[in-house]
Tab-separated table of C-alpha atoms and ligand atoms in Angstrom:
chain	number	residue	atom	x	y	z
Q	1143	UNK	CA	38.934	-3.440	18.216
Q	1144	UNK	CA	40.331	-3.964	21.727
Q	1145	UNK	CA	37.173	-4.496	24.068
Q	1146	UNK	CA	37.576	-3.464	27.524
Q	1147	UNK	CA	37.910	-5.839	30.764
Q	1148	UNK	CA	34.136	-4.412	31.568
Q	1149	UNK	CA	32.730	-5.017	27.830
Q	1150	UNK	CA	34.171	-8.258	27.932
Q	1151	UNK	CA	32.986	-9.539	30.877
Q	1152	UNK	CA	29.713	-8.307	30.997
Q	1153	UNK	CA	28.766	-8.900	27.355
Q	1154	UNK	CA	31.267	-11.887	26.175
Q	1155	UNK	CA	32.162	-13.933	28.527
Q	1156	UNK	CA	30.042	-17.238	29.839
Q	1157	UNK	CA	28.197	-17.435	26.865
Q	1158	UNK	CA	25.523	-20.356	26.555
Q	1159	UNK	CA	23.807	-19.741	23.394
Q	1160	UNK	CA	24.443	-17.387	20.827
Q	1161	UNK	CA	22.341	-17.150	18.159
Q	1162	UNK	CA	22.768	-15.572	14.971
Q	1163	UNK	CA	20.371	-13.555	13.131
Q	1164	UNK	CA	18.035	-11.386	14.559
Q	1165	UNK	CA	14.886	-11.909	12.322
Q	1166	UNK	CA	11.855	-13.820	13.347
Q	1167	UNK	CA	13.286	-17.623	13.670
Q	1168	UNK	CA	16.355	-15.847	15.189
Q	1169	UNK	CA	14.234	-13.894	17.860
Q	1170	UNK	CA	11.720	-16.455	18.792
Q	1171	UNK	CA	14.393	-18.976	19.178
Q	1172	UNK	CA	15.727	-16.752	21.762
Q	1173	UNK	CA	12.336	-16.307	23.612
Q	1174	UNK	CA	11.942	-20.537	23.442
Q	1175	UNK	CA	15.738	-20.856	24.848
Q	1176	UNK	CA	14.653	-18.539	27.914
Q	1177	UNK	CA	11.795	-20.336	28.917
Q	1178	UNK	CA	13.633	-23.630	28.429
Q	1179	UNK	CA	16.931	-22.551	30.330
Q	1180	UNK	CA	15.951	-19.643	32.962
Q	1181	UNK	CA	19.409	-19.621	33.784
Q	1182	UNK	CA	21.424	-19.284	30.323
Q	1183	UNK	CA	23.325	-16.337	29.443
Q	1184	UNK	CA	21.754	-15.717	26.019
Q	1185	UNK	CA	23.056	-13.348	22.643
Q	1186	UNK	CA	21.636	-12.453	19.838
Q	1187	UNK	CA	24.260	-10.810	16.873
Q	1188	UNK	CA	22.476	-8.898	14.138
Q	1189	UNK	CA	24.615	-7.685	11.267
Q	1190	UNK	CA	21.861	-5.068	10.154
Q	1191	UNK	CA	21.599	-1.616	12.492
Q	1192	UNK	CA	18.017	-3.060	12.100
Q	1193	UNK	CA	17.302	-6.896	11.300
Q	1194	UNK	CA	18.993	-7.014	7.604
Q	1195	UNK	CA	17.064	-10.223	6.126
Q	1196	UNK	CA	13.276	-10.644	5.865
Q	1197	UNK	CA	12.076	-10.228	8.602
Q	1198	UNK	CA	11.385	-6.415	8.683
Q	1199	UNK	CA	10.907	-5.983	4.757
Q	1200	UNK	CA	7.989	-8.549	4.171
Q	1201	UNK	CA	4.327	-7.746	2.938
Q	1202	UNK	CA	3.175	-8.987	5.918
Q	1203	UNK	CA	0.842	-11.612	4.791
Q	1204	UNK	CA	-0.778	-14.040	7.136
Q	1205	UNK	CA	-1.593	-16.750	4.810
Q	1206	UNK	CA	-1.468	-20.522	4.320
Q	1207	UNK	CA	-1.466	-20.843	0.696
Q	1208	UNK	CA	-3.345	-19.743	-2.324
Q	1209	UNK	CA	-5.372	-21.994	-4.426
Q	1210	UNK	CA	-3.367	-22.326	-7.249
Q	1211	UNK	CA	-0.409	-22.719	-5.506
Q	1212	UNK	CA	-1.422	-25.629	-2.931
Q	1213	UNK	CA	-2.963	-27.382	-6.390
Q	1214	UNK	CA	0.785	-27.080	-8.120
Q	1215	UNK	CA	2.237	-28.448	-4.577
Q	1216	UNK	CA	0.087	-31.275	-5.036
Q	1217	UNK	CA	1.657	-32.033	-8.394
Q	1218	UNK	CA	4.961	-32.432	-6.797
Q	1219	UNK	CA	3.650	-33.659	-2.716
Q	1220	UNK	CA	1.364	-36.159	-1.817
Q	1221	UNK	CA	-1.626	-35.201	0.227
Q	1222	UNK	CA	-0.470	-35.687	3.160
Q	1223	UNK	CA	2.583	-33.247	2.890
Q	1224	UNK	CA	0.246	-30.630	1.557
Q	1225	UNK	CA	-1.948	-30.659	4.225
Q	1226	UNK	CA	0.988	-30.887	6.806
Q	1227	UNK	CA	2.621	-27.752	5.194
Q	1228	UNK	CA	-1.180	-25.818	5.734
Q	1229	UNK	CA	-1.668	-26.671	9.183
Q	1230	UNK	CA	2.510	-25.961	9.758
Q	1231	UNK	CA	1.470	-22.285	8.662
Q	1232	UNK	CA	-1.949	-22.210	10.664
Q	1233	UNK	CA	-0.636	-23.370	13.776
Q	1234	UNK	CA	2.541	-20.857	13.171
Q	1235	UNK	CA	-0.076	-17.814	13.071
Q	1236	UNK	CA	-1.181	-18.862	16.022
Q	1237	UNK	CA	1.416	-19.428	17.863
Q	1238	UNK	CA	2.652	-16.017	16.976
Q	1239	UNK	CA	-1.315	-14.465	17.707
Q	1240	UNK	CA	-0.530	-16.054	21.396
Q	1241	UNK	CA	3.265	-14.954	21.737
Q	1242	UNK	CA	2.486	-11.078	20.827
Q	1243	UNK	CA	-1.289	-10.686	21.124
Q	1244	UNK	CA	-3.434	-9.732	17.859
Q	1245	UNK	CA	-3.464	-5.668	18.438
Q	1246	UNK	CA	0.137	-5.605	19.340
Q	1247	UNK	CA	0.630	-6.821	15.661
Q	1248	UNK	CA	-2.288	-5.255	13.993
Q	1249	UNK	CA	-3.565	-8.757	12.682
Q	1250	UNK	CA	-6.924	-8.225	10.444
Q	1251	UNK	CA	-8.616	-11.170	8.872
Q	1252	UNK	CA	-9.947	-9.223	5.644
Q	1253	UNK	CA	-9.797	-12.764	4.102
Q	1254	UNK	CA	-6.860	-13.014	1.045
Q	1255	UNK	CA	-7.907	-13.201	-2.654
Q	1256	UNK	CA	-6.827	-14.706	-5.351
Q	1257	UNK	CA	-6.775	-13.092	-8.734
Q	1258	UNK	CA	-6.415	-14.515	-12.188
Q	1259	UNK	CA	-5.456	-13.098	-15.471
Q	1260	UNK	CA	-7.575	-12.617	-18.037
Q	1261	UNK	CA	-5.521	-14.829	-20.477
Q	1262	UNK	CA	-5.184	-17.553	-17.111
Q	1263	UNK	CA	-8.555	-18.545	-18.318
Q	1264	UNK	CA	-6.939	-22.615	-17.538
Q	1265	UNK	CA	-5.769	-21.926	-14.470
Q	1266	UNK	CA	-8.792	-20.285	-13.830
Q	1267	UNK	CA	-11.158	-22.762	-14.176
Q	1268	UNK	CA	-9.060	-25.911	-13.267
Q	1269	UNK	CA	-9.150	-23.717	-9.664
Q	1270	UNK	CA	-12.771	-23.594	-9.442
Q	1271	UNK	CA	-13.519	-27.014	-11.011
Q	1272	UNK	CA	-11.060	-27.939	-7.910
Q	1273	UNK	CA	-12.807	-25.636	-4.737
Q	1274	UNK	CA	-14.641	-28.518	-3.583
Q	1275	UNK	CA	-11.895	-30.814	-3.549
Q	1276	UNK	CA	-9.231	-28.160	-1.706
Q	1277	UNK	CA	-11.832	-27.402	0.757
Q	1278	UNK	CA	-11.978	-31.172	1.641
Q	1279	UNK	CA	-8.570	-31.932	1.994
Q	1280	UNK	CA	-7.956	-28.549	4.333
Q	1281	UNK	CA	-11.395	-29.316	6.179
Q	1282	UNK	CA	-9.701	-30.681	8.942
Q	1283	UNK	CA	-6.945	-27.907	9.441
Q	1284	UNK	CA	-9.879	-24.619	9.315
Q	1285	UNK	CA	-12.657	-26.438	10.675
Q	1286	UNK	CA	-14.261	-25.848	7.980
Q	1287	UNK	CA	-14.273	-24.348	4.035
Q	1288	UNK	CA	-11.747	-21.958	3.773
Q	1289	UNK	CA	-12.171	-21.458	-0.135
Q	1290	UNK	CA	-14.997	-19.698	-1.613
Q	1291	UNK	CA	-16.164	-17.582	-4.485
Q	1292	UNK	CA	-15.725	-13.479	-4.073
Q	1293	UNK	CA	-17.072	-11.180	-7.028
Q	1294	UNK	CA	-14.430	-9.016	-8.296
Q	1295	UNK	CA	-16.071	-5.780	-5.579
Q	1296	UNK	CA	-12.713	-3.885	-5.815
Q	1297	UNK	CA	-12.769	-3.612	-9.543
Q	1298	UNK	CA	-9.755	-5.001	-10.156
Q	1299	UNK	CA	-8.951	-4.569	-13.754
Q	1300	UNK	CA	-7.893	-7.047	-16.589
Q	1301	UNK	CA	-8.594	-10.292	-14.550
Q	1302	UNK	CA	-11.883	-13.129	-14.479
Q	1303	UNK	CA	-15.269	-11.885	-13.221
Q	1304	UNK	CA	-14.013	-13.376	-9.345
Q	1305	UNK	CA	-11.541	-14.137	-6.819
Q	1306	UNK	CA	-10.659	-17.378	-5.340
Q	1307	UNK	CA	-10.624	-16.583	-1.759
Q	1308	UNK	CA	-9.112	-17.885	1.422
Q	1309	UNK	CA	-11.524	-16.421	4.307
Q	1310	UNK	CA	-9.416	-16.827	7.261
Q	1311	UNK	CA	-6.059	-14.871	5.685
Q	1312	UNK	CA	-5.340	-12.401	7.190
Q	1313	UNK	CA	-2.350	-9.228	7.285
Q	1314	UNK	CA	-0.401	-7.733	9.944
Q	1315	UNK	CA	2.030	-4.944	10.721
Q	1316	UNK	CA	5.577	-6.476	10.037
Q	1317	UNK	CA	6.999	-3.406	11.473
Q	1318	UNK	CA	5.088	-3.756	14.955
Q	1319	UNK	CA	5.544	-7.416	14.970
Q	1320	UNK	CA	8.975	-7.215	14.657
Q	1321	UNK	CA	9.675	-4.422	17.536
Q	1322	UNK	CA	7.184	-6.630	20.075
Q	1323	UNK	CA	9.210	-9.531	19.581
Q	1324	UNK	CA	12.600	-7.573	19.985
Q	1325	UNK	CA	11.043	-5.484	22.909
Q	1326	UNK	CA	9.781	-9.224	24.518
Q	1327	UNK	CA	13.570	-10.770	23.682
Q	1328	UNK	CA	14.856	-7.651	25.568
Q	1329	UNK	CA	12.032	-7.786	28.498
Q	1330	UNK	CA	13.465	-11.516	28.818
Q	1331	UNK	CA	16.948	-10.841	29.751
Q	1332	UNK	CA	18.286	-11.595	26.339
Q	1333	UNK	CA	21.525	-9.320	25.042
Q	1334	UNK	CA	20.809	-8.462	21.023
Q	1335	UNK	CA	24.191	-6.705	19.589
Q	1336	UNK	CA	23.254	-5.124	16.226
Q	1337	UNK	CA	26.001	-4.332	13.354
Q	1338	UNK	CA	27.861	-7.602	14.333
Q	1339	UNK	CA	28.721	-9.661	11.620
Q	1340	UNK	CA	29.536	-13.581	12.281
Q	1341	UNK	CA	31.698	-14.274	9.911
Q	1342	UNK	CA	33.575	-17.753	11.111
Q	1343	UNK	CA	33.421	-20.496	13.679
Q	1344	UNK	CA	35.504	-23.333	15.073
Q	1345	UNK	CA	34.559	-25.836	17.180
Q	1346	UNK	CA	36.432	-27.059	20.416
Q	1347	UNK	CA	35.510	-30.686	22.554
Q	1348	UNK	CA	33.221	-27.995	25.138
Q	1349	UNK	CA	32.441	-24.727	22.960
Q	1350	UNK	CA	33.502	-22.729	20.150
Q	1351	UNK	CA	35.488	-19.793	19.396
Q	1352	UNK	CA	33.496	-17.126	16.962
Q	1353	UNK	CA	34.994	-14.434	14.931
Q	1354	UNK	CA	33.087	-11.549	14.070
Q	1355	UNK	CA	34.038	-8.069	12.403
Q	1356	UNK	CA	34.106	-6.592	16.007
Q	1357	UNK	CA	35.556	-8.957	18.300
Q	1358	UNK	CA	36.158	-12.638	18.959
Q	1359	UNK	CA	34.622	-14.445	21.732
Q	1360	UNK	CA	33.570	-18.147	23.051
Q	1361	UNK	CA	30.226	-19.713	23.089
Q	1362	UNK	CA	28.806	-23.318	23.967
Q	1363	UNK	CA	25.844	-23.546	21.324
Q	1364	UNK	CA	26.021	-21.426	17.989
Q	1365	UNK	CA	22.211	-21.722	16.779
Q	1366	UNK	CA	22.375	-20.196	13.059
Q	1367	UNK	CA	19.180	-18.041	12.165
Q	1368	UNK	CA	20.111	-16.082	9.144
Q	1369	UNK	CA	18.053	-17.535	6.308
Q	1370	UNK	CA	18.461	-16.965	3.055
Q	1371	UNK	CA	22.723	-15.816	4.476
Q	1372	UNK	CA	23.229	-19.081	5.502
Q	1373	UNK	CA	25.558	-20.390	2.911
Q	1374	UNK	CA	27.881	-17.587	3.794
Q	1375	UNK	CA	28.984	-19.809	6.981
Q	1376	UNK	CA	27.616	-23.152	6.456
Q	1377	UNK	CA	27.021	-25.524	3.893
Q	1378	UNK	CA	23.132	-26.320	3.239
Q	1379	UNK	CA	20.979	-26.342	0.525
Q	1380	UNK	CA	19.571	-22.397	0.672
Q	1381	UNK	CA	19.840	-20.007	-2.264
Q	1382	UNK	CA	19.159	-16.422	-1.840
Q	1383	UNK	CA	16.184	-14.943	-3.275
Q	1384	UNK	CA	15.784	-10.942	-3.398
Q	1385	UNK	CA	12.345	-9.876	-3.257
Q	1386	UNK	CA	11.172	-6.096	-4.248
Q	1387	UNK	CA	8.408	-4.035	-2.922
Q	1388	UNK	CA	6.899	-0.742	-2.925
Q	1389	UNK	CA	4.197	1.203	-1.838
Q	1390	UNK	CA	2.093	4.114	-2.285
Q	1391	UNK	CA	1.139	7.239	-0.728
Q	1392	UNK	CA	-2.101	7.664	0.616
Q	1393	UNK	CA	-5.230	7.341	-1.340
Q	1394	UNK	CA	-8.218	9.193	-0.596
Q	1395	UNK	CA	-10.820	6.956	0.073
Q	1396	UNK	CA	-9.098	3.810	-1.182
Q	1397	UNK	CA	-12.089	1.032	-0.576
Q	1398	UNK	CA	-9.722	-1.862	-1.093
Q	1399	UNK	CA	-8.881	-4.141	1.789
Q	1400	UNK	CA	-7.389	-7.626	2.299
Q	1401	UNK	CA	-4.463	-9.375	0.976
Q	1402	UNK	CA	-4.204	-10.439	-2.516
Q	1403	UNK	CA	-2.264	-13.465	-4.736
Q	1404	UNK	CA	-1.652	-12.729	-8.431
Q	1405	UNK	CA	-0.169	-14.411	-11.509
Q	1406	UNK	CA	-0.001	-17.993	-9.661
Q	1407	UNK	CA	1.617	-15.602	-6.894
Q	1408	UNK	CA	4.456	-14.007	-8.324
Q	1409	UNK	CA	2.962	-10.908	-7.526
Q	1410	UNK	CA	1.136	-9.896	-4.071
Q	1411	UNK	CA	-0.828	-6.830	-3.177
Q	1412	UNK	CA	-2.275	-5.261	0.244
Q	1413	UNK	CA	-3.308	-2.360	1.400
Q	1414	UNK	CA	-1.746	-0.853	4.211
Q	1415	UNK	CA	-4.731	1.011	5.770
Q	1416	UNK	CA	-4.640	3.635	2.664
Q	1417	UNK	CA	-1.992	2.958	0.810
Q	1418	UNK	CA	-0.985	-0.116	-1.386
Q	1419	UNK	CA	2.038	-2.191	-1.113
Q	1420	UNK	CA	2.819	-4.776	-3.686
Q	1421	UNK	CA	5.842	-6.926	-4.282
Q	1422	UNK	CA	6.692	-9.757	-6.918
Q	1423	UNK	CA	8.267	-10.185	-10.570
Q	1424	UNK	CA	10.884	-12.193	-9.315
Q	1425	UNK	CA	10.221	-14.600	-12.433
Q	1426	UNK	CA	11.465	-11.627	-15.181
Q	1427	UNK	CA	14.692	-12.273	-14.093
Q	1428	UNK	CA	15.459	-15.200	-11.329
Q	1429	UNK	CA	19.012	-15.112	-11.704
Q	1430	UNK	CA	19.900	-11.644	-11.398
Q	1431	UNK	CA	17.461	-11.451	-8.105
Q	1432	UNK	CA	19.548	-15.043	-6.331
Q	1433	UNK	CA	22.128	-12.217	-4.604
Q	1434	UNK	CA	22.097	-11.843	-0.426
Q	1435	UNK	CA	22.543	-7.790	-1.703
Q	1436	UNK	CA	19.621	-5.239	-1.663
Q	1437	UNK	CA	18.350	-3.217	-4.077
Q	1438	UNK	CA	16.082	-2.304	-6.900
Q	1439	UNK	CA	16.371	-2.646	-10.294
Q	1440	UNK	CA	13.723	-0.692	-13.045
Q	1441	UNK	CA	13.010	-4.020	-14.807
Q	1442	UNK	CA	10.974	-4.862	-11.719
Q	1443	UNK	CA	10.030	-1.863	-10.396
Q	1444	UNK	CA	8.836	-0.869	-13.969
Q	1445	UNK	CA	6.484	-3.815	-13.875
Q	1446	UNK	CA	4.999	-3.035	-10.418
Q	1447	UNK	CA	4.168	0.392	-11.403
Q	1448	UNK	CA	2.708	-1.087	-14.573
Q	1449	UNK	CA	0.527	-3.627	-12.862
Q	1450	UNK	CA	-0.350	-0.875	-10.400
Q	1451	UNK	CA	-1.771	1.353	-13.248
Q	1452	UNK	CA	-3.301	-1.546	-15.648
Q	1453	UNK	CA	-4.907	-3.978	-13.157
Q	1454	UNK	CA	-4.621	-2.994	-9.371
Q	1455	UNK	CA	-5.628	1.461	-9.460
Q	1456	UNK	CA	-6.823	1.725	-13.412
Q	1457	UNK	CA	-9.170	4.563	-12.334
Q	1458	UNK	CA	-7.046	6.591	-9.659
Q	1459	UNK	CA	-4.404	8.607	-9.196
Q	1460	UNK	CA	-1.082	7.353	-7.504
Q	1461	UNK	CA	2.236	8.407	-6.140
Q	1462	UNK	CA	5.071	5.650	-5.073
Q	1463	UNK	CA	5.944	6.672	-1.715
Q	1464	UNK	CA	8.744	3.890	-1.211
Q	1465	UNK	CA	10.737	1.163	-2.546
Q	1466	UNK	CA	12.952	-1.227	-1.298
Q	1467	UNK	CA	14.102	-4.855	-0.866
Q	1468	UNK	CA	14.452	-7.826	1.246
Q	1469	UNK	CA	16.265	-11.534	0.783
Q	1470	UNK	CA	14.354	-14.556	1.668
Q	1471	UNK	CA	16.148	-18.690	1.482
Q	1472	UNK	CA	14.913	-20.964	-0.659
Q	1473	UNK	CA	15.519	-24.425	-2.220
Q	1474	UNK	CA	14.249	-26.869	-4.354
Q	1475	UNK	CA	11.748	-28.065	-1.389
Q	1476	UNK	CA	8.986	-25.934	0.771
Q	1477	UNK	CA	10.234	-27.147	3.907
Q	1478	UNK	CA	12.217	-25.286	6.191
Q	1479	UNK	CA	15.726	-26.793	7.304
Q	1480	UNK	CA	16.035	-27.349	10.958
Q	1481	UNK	CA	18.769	-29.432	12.317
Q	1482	UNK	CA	21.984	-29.740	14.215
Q	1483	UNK	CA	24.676	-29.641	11.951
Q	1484	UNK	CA	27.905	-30.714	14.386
Q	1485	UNK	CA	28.660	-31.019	18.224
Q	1486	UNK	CA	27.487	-27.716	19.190
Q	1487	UNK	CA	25.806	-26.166	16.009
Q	1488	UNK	CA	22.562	-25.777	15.400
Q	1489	UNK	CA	20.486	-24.428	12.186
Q	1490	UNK	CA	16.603	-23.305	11.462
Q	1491	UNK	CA	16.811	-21.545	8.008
Q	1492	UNK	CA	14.878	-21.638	4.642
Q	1493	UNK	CA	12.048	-20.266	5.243
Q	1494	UNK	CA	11.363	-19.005	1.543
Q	1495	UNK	CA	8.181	-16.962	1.543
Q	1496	UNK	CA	6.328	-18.047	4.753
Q	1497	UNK	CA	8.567	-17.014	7.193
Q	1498	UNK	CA	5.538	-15.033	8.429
Q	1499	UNK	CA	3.611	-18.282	9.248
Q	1500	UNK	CA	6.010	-20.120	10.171
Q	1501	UNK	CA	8.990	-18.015	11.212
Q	1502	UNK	CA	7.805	-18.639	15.079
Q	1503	UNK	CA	7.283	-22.503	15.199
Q	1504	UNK	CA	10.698	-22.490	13.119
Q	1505	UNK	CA	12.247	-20.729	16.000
Q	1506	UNK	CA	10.833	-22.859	18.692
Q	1507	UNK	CA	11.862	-26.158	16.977
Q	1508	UNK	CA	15.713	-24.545	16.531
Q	1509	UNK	CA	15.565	-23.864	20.055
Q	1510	UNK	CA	13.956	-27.271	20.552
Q	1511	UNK	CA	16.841	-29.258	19.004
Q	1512	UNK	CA	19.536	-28.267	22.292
U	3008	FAD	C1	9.705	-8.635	0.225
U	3008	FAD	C2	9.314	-9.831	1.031
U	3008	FAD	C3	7.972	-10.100	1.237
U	3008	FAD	C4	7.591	-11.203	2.020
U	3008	FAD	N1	6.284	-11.356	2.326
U	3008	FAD	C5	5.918	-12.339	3.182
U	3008	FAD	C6	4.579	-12.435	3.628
U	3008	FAD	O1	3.749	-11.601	3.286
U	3008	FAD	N2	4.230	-13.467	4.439
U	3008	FAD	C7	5.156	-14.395	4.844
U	3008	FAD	O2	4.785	-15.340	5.573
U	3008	FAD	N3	6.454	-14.297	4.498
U	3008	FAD	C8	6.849	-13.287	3.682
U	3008	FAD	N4	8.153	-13.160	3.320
U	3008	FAD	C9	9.104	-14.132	3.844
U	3008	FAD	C10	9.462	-13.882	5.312
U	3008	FAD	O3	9.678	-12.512	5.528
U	3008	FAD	C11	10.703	-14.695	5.681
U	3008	FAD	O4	10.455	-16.058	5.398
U	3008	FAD	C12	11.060	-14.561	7.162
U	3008	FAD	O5	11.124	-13.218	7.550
U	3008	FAD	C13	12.381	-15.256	7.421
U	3008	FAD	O6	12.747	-15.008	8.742
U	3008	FAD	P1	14.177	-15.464	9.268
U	3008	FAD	O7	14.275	-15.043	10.664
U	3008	FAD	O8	14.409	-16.896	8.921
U	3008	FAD	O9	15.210	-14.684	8.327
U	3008	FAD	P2	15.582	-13.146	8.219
U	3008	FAD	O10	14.485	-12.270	8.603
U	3008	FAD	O11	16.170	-12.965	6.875
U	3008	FAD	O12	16.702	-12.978	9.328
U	3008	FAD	C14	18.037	-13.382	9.152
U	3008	FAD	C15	18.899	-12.332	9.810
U	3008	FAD	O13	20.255	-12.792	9.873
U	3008	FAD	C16	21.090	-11.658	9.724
U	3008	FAD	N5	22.398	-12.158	9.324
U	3008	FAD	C17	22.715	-12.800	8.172
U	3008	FAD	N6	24.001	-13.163	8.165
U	3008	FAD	C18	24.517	-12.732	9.347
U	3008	FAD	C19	25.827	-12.833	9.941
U	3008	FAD	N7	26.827	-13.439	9.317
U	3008	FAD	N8	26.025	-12.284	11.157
U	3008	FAD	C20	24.998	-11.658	11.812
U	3008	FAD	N9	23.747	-11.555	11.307
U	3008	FAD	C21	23.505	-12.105	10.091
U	3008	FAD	C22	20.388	-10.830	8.649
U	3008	FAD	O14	20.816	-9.493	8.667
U	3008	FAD	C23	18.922	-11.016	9.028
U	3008	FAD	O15	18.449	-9.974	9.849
U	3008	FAD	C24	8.583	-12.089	2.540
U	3008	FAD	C25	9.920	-11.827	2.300
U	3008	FAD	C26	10.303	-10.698	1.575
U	3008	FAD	C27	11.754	-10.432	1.345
């Protein structure tokens, strides 16, 4: 496509920082780069006619890790990285509580549970026999215990007598936290083109010429933001990871409420005021779900509904109302990657499934690195 004289110069030319991926490392990178550089002539190129990653399909948990799961970190970490990974996720909710304000992103601290299996009778009580411990080593980070024995009120089905619960998680609306961001991004003076697909770069002594599937143009700082994409234009260690959801139609009088951890978390439940999304089963089949494409497939879906019927609603009557996918970045370690990877590129991706937490910290260290 030829661009005008007027397209070009208004949109293309004198770029500063261009920034790929508009999810939430992508966005709040921009926000960070404003403050930092009044000046700058910022972009923002989004592949997706909406953000395309994780950003906008999540469950919208705001959590800090589960029981079991910071007790299997501490297998493979020492304490000290476990507890640094917490309070990376605690301070990330907050930061993004102060960036957006807590009824812009309808953030309610119904606490999040965690459930275990029946047969998980191990897990179970190593868990327990552990509370005291956990609550110790996190002490510092909540200011106090954030573990503690629930009763199983909701009736869950097919699991032990109570949850393991984390009383300061808490859920949001991904959906409004996502179009405050964008609408603050846009408020700031910051140009996001959607349906723009980077696909190569090369760099000159000053700046470097990108090529997208719409036009080419020049740039002085390419800041890569696009997760669990990013091995499609540079090389790092991130591996795509599909994740599938769905969710319900209303339920009449639906008394459950808070966020909830299942099956050492490879399944996750909320309700959305009356309906309930949940997501997971990524472990029936890892390899076919390491693809950056979207979509369902019934061996996973099949299971959701089944775990909806058996153990989450055994007593009520459902309808699926949607389904659908997103792709997170992962690797063989928790921590995000955030560096500068030549001259004049920069990268914050790897989020894996936190990106909630941390997704705004993430996107003021990228920003951070210039
Ligand atoms: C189903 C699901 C449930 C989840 N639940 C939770 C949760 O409850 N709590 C939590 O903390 N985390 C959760 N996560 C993880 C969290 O959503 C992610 O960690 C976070 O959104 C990552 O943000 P990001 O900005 O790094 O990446 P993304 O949101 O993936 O953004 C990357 C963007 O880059 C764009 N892009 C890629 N390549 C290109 C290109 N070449 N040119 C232009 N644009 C490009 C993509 O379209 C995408 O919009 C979940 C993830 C999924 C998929």
């Amino acid at each position: 496509m030829n661009l005008s004289y007027w397209e070009y110069k208004t949109w293309l030319s004198n770029i500063d920082f261009t920034i790929v991926g508009s999810g939430i490392v992508g966005l709040s990178c921009a926000l960070r780069l404003r403050v930092e550089h009044p000046k700058a002539k910022i972009l923002v190129l989004e592949k997706g006619v909406l953000p395309q990653g994780a950003s906008t399909k999540n469950a919208g948990f705001a959590c800090f890790g589960s029981i079991s799961e910071i007790l299997s970190d501490l297998k493979h970490h020492t304490e000290e990285e476990v507890s640094k990974l917490v309070q990376k996720r605690w301070n990330g909710i907050t930061l993004l509580r102060k960036n957006l304000g807590d009824k812009n992103i309808d953030f309610k601290q119904y606490g999040g549970h965690e459930l275990f299996l029946k047969n998980h009778q191990e897990l179970y009580h190593n868990c327990l026999n552990k509370l005291d411990y956990v609550n110790q080593l996190l002490d510092p980070i909540f200011d106090g215990k954030a573990f503690e024995i629930q009763k199983n009120s909701f009736n869950f089905n097919n699991i032990q007598e109570s949850y393991i619960t984390n009383i300061f998680e808490a859920q949001l609306d991904t959906g409004q936290m996502m179009a405050t961001l964008l609408h603050l991004v846009q408020k700031n003076g910051i140009t996001v083109l959607n349906s723009v697909s980077v696909q190569d770069f090369t760099e000159n002594k000053d700046a470097l010429d990108v090529v997208t599937d719409q036009f080419e143009f020049q740039t002085k700082k390419l800041l890569i933001a696009t997760n669990g994409f990013a091995s499609q234009l540079i090389h790092q260690e991130v591996k795509p990871a599909r994740a599938q959801v769905l969710v319900t139609k209303p339920i009449k009088n639906l008394p459950i409420r808070g966020t909830f951890h299942l099956d050492e978390g490879y399944y996750y439940f909320r309700n959305i005021e009356n309906r309930i999304l949940l997501g997971g089963g990524r472990n029936l089949d890892f390899k076919e779900e390491e693809t950056t494409s979207l979509g369902e497939t019934d061996v996973i879906q099949n299971q959701l509904k089944k775990m909806l019927k058996e153990i989450i609603l055994p007593h009520t009557v459902f309808e699926i109302d949607r389904k659908w996918s997103g792709i997170m970045g992962l690797g063989n370690q928790k921590q995000p990657i955030v560096k500068q990877i030549s001259n004049h590129v920069y990268c914050g991706i790897r989020l894996g499934g936190m990106g909630v937490a941390i997704g705004s910290l993430v996107g003021n260290e990228l920003a951070d690195l210039i």
